[in-house]
Short mmCIF file of N, CA and C in Angstrom, two decimals:
data_model
loop_
_atom_site.label_atom_id
_atom_site.label_comp_id
_atom_site.label_asym_id
_atom_site.label_seq_id
_atom_site.Cartn_x
_atom_site.Cartn_y
_atom_site.Cartn_z
N UNK A 1 -79.26 -3.70 68.61
CA UNK A 1 -79.35 -3.40 70.01
C UNK A 1 -80.36 -4.37 70.62
N UNK A 2 -79.99 -5.00 71.68
CA UNK A 2 -80.91 -5.93 72.33
C UNK A 2 -81.95 -5.16 73.12
N UNK A 3 -83.07 -5.81 73.41
CA UNK A 3 -84.11 -5.17 74.20
C UNK A 3 -83.59 -4.84 75.59
N UNK A 4 -82.71 -5.68 76.14
CA UNK A 4 -82.13 -5.40 77.45
C UNK A 4 -81.29 -4.13 77.40
N UNK A 5 -80.48 -3.98 76.35
CA UNK A 5 -79.65 -2.78 76.22
C UNK A 5 -80.53 -1.55 76.09
N UNK A 6 -81.60 -1.68 75.30
CA UNK A 6 -82.51 -0.56 75.11
C UNK A 6 -83.11 -0.13 76.44
N UNK A 7 -83.59 -1.10 77.21
CA UNK A 7 -84.24 -0.78 78.48
C UNK A 7 -83.26 -0.35 79.56
N UNK A 8 -82.04 -0.87 79.50
CA UNK A 8 -81.08 -0.55 80.55
C UNK A 8 -80.38 0.78 80.34
N UNK A 9 -80.51 1.35 79.14
CA UNK A 9 -79.90 2.63 78.89
C UNK A 9 -78.46 2.55 78.46
N UNK A 10 -78.01 1.41 77.95
CA UNK A 10 -76.64 1.29 77.47
C UNK A 10 -76.39 2.30 76.37
N UNK A 11 -75.18 2.77 76.29
CA UNK A 11 -74.81 3.74 75.27
C UNK A 11 -74.74 3.03 73.93
N UNK A 12 -75.54 3.46 72.93
CA UNK A 12 -75.54 2.81 71.63
C UNK A 12 -74.18 2.84 70.94
N UNK A 13 -73.32 3.79 71.28
CA UNK A 13 -72.00 3.82 70.68
C UNK A 13 -71.20 2.58 71.09
N UNK A 14 -71.57 1.97 72.21
CA UNK A 14 -70.89 0.76 72.67
C UNK A 14 -71.46 -0.50 72.04
N UNK A 15 -72.63 -0.39 71.41
CA UNK A 15 -73.28 -1.54 70.78
C UNK A 15 -72.62 -1.82 69.43
N UNK A 16 -72.83 -3.02 68.93
CA UNK A 16 -72.38 -3.34 67.59
C UNK A 16 -73.16 -2.48 66.62
N UNK A 17 -72.44 -1.78 65.75
CA UNK A 17 -73.07 -0.83 64.86
C UNK A 17 -72.24 -0.72 63.60
N UNK A 18 -72.89 -0.33 62.51
CA UNK A 18 -72.15 -0.07 61.29
C UNK A 18 -71.37 1.23 61.39
N UNK A 19 -71.63 1.98 62.45
CA UNK A 19 -70.99 3.27 62.63
C UNK A 19 -69.68 3.15 63.38
N UNK A 20 -68.81 4.02 63.02
CA UNK A 20 -67.57 4.20 63.78
C UNK A 20 -67.67 5.60 64.36
N UNK A 21 -68.58 5.73 65.33
CA UNK A 21 -68.76 7.02 65.96
C UNK A 21 -67.46 7.46 66.60
N UNK A 22 -67.17 8.71 66.45
CA UNK A 22 -66.09 9.33 67.21
C UNK A 22 -66.77 9.91 68.44
N UNK A 23 -66.15 9.74 69.58
CA UNK A 23 -66.78 10.16 70.82
C UNK A 23 -66.40 11.61 71.13
N UNK A 24 -67.41 12.39 71.42
CA UNK A 24 -67.22 13.79 71.83
C UNK A 24 -67.50 13.83 73.32
N UNK A 25 -66.44 14.07 74.12
CA UNK A 25 -66.64 14.04 75.56
C UNK A 25 -65.90 15.12 76.31
N UNK A 26 -65.27 16.07 75.58
CA UNK A 26 -64.61 17.15 76.30
C UNK A 26 -64.54 18.40 75.42
N UNK A 27 -64.27 19.52 76.07
CA UNK A 27 -64.25 20.81 75.38
C UNK A 27 -63.10 20.92 74.39
N UNK A 28 -61.97 20.29 74.66
CA UNK A 28 -60.85 20.32 73.72
C UNK A 28 -61.22 19.63 72.41
N UNK A 29 -61.93 18.50 72.50
CA UNK A 29 -62.37 17.81 71.30
C UNK A 29 -63.38 18.66 70.54
N UNK A 30 -64.29 19.32 71.24
CA UNK A 30 -65.24 20.21 70.57
C UNK A 30 -64.51 21.31 69.81
N UNK A 31 -63.53 21.93 70.45
CA UNK A 31 -62.76 22.98 69.77
C UNK A 31 -62.05 22.42 68.55
N UNK A 32 -61.50 21.22 68.65
CA UNK A 32 -60.82 20.59 67.51
C UNK A 32 -61.81 20.29 66.38
N UNK A 33 -63.02 19.86 66.73
CA UNK A 33 -64.05 19.58 65.73
C UNK A 33 -64.42 20.87 65.00
N UNK A 34 -64.63 21.93 65.74
CA UNK A 34 -65.00 23.21 65.13
C UNK A 34 -63.89 23.68 64.21
N UNK A 35 -62.65 23.56 64.64
CA UNK A 35 -61.52 23.95 63.80
C UNK A 35 -61.42 23.05 62.56
N UNK A 36 -61.58 21.75 62.73
CA UNK A 36 -61.49 20.81 61.61
C UNK A 36 -62.62 21.00 60.60
N UNK A 37 -63.74 21.59 61.04
CA UNK A 37 -64.87 21.78 60.13
C UNK A 37 -64.54 22.75 59.00
N UNK A 38 -63.42 23.44 59.09
CA UNK A 38 -62.96 24.29 57.98
C UNK A 38 -62.37 23.45 56.86
N UNK A 39 -61.91 22.25 57.19
CA UNK A 39 -61.34 21.34 56.20
C UNK A 39 -62.39 20.37 55.66
N UNK A 40 -63.31 19.95 56.52
CA UNK A 40 -64.37 19.02 56.13
C UNK A 40 -65.53 19.20 57.09
N UNK A 41 -66.76 19.13 56.60
CA UNK A 41 -67.91 19.27 57.49
C UNK A 41 -68.01 18.07 58.43
N UNK A 42 -68.62 18.29 59.58
CA UNK A 42 -68.78 17.24 60.58
C UNK A 42 -70.22 17.18 61.06
N UNK A 43 -70.59 16.03 61.59
CA UNK A 43 -71.91 15.84 62.18
C UNK A 43 -71.72 15.59 63.67
N UNK A 44 -72.52 16.27 64.47
CA UNK A 44 -72.57 16.02 65.91
C UNK A 44 -73.98 15.53 66.23
N UNK A 45 -74.06 14.37 66.87
CA UNK A 45 -75.34 13.84 67.31
C UNK A 45 -75.36 13.91 68.83
N UNK A 46 -76.23 14.76 69.38
CA UNK A 46 -76.39 14.89 70.82
C UNK A 46 -77.45 13.91 71.28
N UNK A 47 -77.08 13.05 72.21
CA UNK A 47 -77.91 11.92 72.59
C UNK A 47 -78.04 11.82 74.10
N UNK A 48 -79.27 11.59 74.55
CA UNK A 48 -79.53 11.33 75.96
C UNK A 48 -79.74 9.83 76.14
N UNK A 49 -78.86 9.21 76.88
CA UNK A 49 -78.89 7.76 77.05
C UNK A 49 -80.07 7.29 77.91
N UNK A 50 -80.78 8.20 78.56
CA UNK A 50 -81.93 7.81 79.38
C UNK A 50 -83.27 8.17 78.74
N UNK A 51 -83.24 8.59 77.50
CA UNK A 51 -84.46 9.05 76.84
C UNK A 51 -84.83 8.09 75.70
N UNK A 52 -86.02 7.53 75.78
CA UNK A 52 -86.48 6.61 74.75
C UNK A 52 -86.57 7.26 73.38
N UNK A 53 -87.01 8.51 73.31
CA UNK A 53 -87.11 9.22 72.04
C UNK A 53 -85.72 9.38 71.42
N UNK A 54 -84.74 9.71 72.26
CA UNK A 54 -83.37 9.87 71.78
C UNK A 54 -82.81 8.55 71.27
N UNK A 55 -83.09 7.48 71.99
CA UNK A 55 -82.62 6.16 71.57
C UNK A 55 -83.22 5.76 70.23
N UNK A 56 -84.51 6.02 70.06
CA UNK A 56 -85.16 5.69 68.79
C UNK A 56 -84.62 6.54 67.66
N UNK A 57 -84.39 7.82 67.92
CA UNK A 57 -83.87 8.71 66.88
C UNK A 57 -82.46 8.29 66.46
N UNK A 58 -81.64 7.92 67.43
CA UNK A 58 -80.28 7.47 67.12
C UNK A 58 -80.32 6.17 66.33
N UNK A 59 -81.13 5.24 66.77
CA UNK A 59 -81.23 3.95 66.08
C UNK A 59 -81.71 4.15 64.64
N UNK A 60 -82.71 4.99 64.44
CA UNK A 60 -83.23 5.25 63.10
C UNK A 60 -82.17 5.93 62.23
N UNK A 61 -81.44 6.88 62.81
CA UNK A 61 -80.38 7.57 62.09
C UNK A 61 -79.32 6.57 61.61
N UNK A 62 -78.91 5.68 62.51
CA UNK A 62 -77.91 4.68 62.16
C UNK A 62 -78.42 3.73 61.08
N UNK A 63 -79.68 3.35 61.16
CA UNK A 63 -80.24 2.44 60.15
C UNK A 63 -80.32 3.10 58.78
N UNK A 64 -80.62 4.37 58.74
CA UNK A 64 -80.86 5.06 57.48
C UNK A 64 -79.62 5.70 56.85
N UNK A 65 -78.58 5.90 57.64
CA UNK A 65 -77.38 6.54 57.12
C UNK A 65 -76.65 5.56 56.20
N UNK A 66 -76.08 6.01 55.09
CA UNK A 66 -75.40 5.10 54.15
C UNK A 66 -74.35 4.25 54.85
N UNK A 67 -74.30 2.98 54.44
CA UNK A 67 -73.43 2.02 55.11
C UNK A 67 -71.95 2.30 54.94
N UNK A 68 -71.54 2.77 53.78
CA UNK A 68 -70.11 2.95 53.52
C UNK A 68 -69.71 4.42 53.58
N UNK A 69 -70.15 5.07 54.64
CA UNK A 69 -69.84 6.50 54.76
C UNK A 69 -68.39 6.71 55.18
N UNK A 70 -67.87 7.83 54.75
CA UNK A 70 -66.53 8.25 55.17
C UNK A 70 -66.63 9.57 55.94
N UNK A 71 -67.81 9.86 56.42
CA UNK A 71 -68.06 11.14 57.06
C UNK A 71 -67.51 11.17 58.48
N UNK A 72 -67.38 12.38 58.99
CA UNK A 72 -66.89 12.59 60.35
C UNK A 72 -68.11 12.74 61.26
N UNK A 73 -68.42 11.67 61.99
CA UNK A 73 -69.61 11.61 62.83
C UNK A 73 -69.21 11.52 64.29
N UNK A 74 -69.73 12.45 65.10
CA UNK A 74 -69.41 12.51 66.52
C UNK A 74 -70.67 12.30 67.34
N UNK A 75 -70.55 11.50 68.38
CA UNK A 75 -71.66 11.22 69.27
C UNK A 75 -71.35 11.80 70.64
N UNK A 76 -72.28 12.59 71.15
CA UNK A 76 -72.15 13.20 72.47
C UNK A 76 -73.20 12.62 73.40
N UNK A 77 -72.76 12.00 74.48
CA UNK A 77 -73.65 11.59 75.57
C UNK A 77 -73.83 12.83 76.43
N UNK A 78 -74.92 13.53 76.21
CA UNK A 78 -75.05 14.83 76.88
C UNK A 78 -75.35 14.71 78.36
N UNK A 79 -75.78 13.57 78.83
CA UNK A 79 -75.98 13.41 80.28
C UNK A 79 -74.63 13.34 81.00
N UNK A 80 -73.67 12.68 80.38
CA UNK A 80 -72.34 12.57 80.97
C UNK A 80 -71.50 13.82 80.74
N UNK A 81 -71.81 14.55 79.68
CA UNK A 81 -70.96 15.68 79.28
C UNK A 81 -71.80 16.91 78.97
N UNK A 82 -72.62 17.29 79.94
CA UNK A 82 -73.53 18.43 79.75
C UNK A 82 -72.78 19.72 79.45
N UNK A 83 -71.59 19.88 80.02
CA UNK A 83 -70.82 21.10 79.76
C UNK A 83 -70.45 21.22 78.28
N UNK A 84 -70.24 20.09 77.63
CA UNK A 84 -69.95 20.10 76.18
C UNK A 84 -71.20 20.50 75.41
N UNK A 85 -72.34 19.96 75.81
CA UNK A 85 -73.60 20.33 75.17
C UNK A 85 -73.87 21.83 75.31
N UNK A 86 -73.63 22.36 76.50
CA UNK A 86 -73.81 23.80 76.72
C UNK A 86 -72.86 24.61 75.84
N UNK A 87 -71.62 24.14 75.70
CA UNK A 87 -70.64 24.83 74.88
C UNK A 87 -71.03 24.79 73.40
N UNK A 88 -71.63 23.68 72.96
CA UNK A 88 -72.11 23.60 71.58
C UNK A 88 -73.14 24.69 71.33
N UNK A 89 -74.10 24.80 72.24
CA UNK A 89 -75.14 25.83 72.11
C UNK A 89 -74.53 27.22 72.04
N UNK A 90 -73.57 27.48 72.91
CA UNK A 90 -72.94 28.80 72.97
C UNK A 90 -72.06 29.07 71.75
N UNK A 91 -71.17 28.15 71.43
CA UNK A 91 -70.20 28.38 70.35
C UNK A 91 -70.81 28.33 68.96
N UNK A 92 -71.85 27.50 68.79
CA UNK A 92 -72.44 27.35 67.46
C UNK A 92 -73.76 28.08 67.32
N UNK A 93 -74.23 28.71 68.39
CA UNK A 93 -75.43 29.53 68.32
C UNK A 93 -76.71 28.74 68.05
N UNK A 94 -76.80 27.56 68.64
CA UNK A 94 -78.00 26.74 68.47
C UNK A 94 -78.67 26.55 69.83
N UNK A 95 -79.98 26.43 69.82
CA UNK A 95 -80.72 26.16 71.03
C UNK A 95 -80.54 24.68 71.37
N UNK A 96 -80.26 24.39 72.65
CA UNK A 96 -80.08 23.01 73.08
C UNK A 96 -81.36 22.21 72.88
N UNK A 97 -81.22 21.04 72.28
CA UNK A 97 -82.30 20.07 72.13
C UNK A 97 -81.71 18.68 72.39
N UNK A 98 -82.57 17.73 72.64
CA UNK A 98 -82.13 16.35 72.78
C UNK A 98 -83.29 15.43 72.43
N UNK A 99 -83.06 14.57 71.48
CA UNK A 99 -81.86 14.40 70.64
C UNK A 99 -81.75 15.53 69.63
N UNK A 100 -80.55 15.71 69.14
CA UNK A 100 -80.29 16.77 68.17
C UNK A 100 -79.12 16.38 67.29
N UNK A 101 -79.24 16.69 66.01
CA UNK A 101 -78.14 16.48 65.07
C UNK A 101 -77.77 17.84 64.49
N UNK A 102 -76.47 18.06 64.35
CA UNK A 102 -75.96 19.30 63.78
C UNK A 102 -74.94 18.98 62.70
N UNK A 103 -74.94 19.78 61.65
CA UNK A 103 -73.87 19.74 60.65
C UNK A 103 -73.07 21.02 60.84
N UNK A 104 -71.76 20.86 61.03
CA UNK A 104 -70.88 21.99 61.28
C UNK A 104 -69.92 22.13 60.10
N UNK A 105 -69.90 23.33 59.54
CA UNK A 105 -69.01 23.63 58.41
C UNK A 105 -68.41 25.01 58.64
N UNK A 106 -67.10 25.10 58.46
CA UNK A 106 -66.39 26.38 58.62
C UNK A 106 -66.69 27.05 59.96
N UNK A 107 -66.76 26.23 61.00
CA UNK A 107 -66.94 26.75 62.35
C UNK A 107 -68.34 27.18 62.71
N UNK A 108 -69.32 26.88 61.85
CA UNK A 108 -70.70 27.30 62.09
C UNK A 108 -71.65 26.12 61.90
N UNK A 109 -72.72 26.12 62.66
CA UNK A 109 -73.77 25.13 62.43
C UNK A 109 -74.56 25.58 61.21
N UNK A 110 -74.55 24.75 60.17
CA UNK A 110 -75.28 25.07 58.95
C UNK A 110 -76.61 24.34 58.90
N UNK A 111 -76.82 23.44 59.86
CA UNK A 111 -78.06 22.68 59.92
C UNK A 111 -78.18 22.06 61.30
N UNK A 112 -79.39 22.11 61.85
CA UNK A 112 -79.66 21.33 63.05
C UNK A 112 -81.11 20.90 63.03
N UNK A 113 -81.35 19.73 63.59
CA UNK A 113 -82.69 19.18 63.68
C UNK A 113 -82.79 18.40 64.99
N UNK A 114 -84.00 18.31 65.49
CA UNK A 114 -84.17 17.57 66.73
C UNK A 114 -85.41 16.69 66.67
N UNK A 115 -85.44 15.75 67.59
CA UNK A 115 -86.55 14.82 67.78
C UNK A 115 -86.94 14.14 66.47
N UNK A 116 -88.20 14.19 66.11
CA UNK A 116 -88.68 13.47 64.92
C UNK A 116 -88.23 14.11 63.62
N UNK A 117 -87.65 15.30 63.67
CA UNK A 117 -87.16 15.95 62.45
C UNK A 117 -85.76 15.48 62.06
N UNK A 118 -85.13 14.69 62.91
CA UNK A 118 -83.81 14.15 62.58
C UNK A 118 -83.98 13.16 61.44
N UNK A 119 -83.25 13.39 60.36
CA UNK A 119 -83.36 12.55 59.17
C UNK A 119 -81.96 12.33 58.61
N UNK A 120 -81.56 11.08 58.51
CA UNK A 120 -80.21 10.74 58.05
C UNK A 120 -79.96 11.22 56.63
N UNK A 121 -80.92 11.05 55.73
CA UNK A 121 -80.74 11.45 54.33
C UNK A 121 -80.56 12.96 54.21
N UNK A 122 -81.38 13.72 54.94
CA UNK A 122 -81.25 15.18 54.92
C UNK A 122 -79.91 15.60 55.50
N UNK A 123 -79.53 14.98 56.61
CA UNK A 123 -78.24 15.30 57.23
C UNK A 123 -77.10 15.06 56.26
N UNK A 124 -77.11 13.91 55.59
CA UNK A 124 -76.02 13.61 54.66
C UNK A 124 -76.05 14.55 53.46
N UNK A 125 -77.22 14.87 52.95
CA UNK A 125 -77.32 15.78 51.81
C UNK A 125 -76.74 17.16 52.17
N UNK A 126 -77.08 17.67 53.33
CA UNK A 126 -76.55 18.97 53.77
C UNK A 126 -75.06 18.87 54.04
N UNK A 127 -74.64 17.76 54.60
CA UNK A 127 -73.22 17.54 54.87
C UNK A 127 -72.39 17.62 53.60
N UNK A 128 -72.94 17.15 52.50
CA UNK A 128 -72.20 17.09 51.25
C UNK A 128 -72.54 18.22 50.27
N UNK A 129 -73.37 19.17 50.70
CA UNK A 129 -73.66 20.34 49.89
C UNK A 129 -72.51 21.33 50.05
N UNK A 130 -72.05 21.85 48.98
CA UNK A 130 -70.92 22.79 49.05
C UNK A 130 -71.39 24.20 49.17
#
């Protein structure tokens, strides 16, 4: 990410990244994610594009997450899609935070962390715990 992108608030999902983020931007996709979590766990990263702490947490997560992942990772720009963020809190029973990472399995949040507690290794370990 260039310093200009960082300062201008560009969406990191649009930047060159080792990640193939799936974009979460509507309630239908959220419902599909929750349903699909019965077949495989998913990660939702709630990100504020205007928050420096959120940008740093996302960048650190991307740097630390294994390069050859096959996981289902979703990125939510919560400023653009606040109704989706609110629905996550309601449907998964988690308190809204930003930045925030959640692991969803069998329709439930089995893990969530926010701010400096977001850790890629912990997220992946929980994601792959049966």
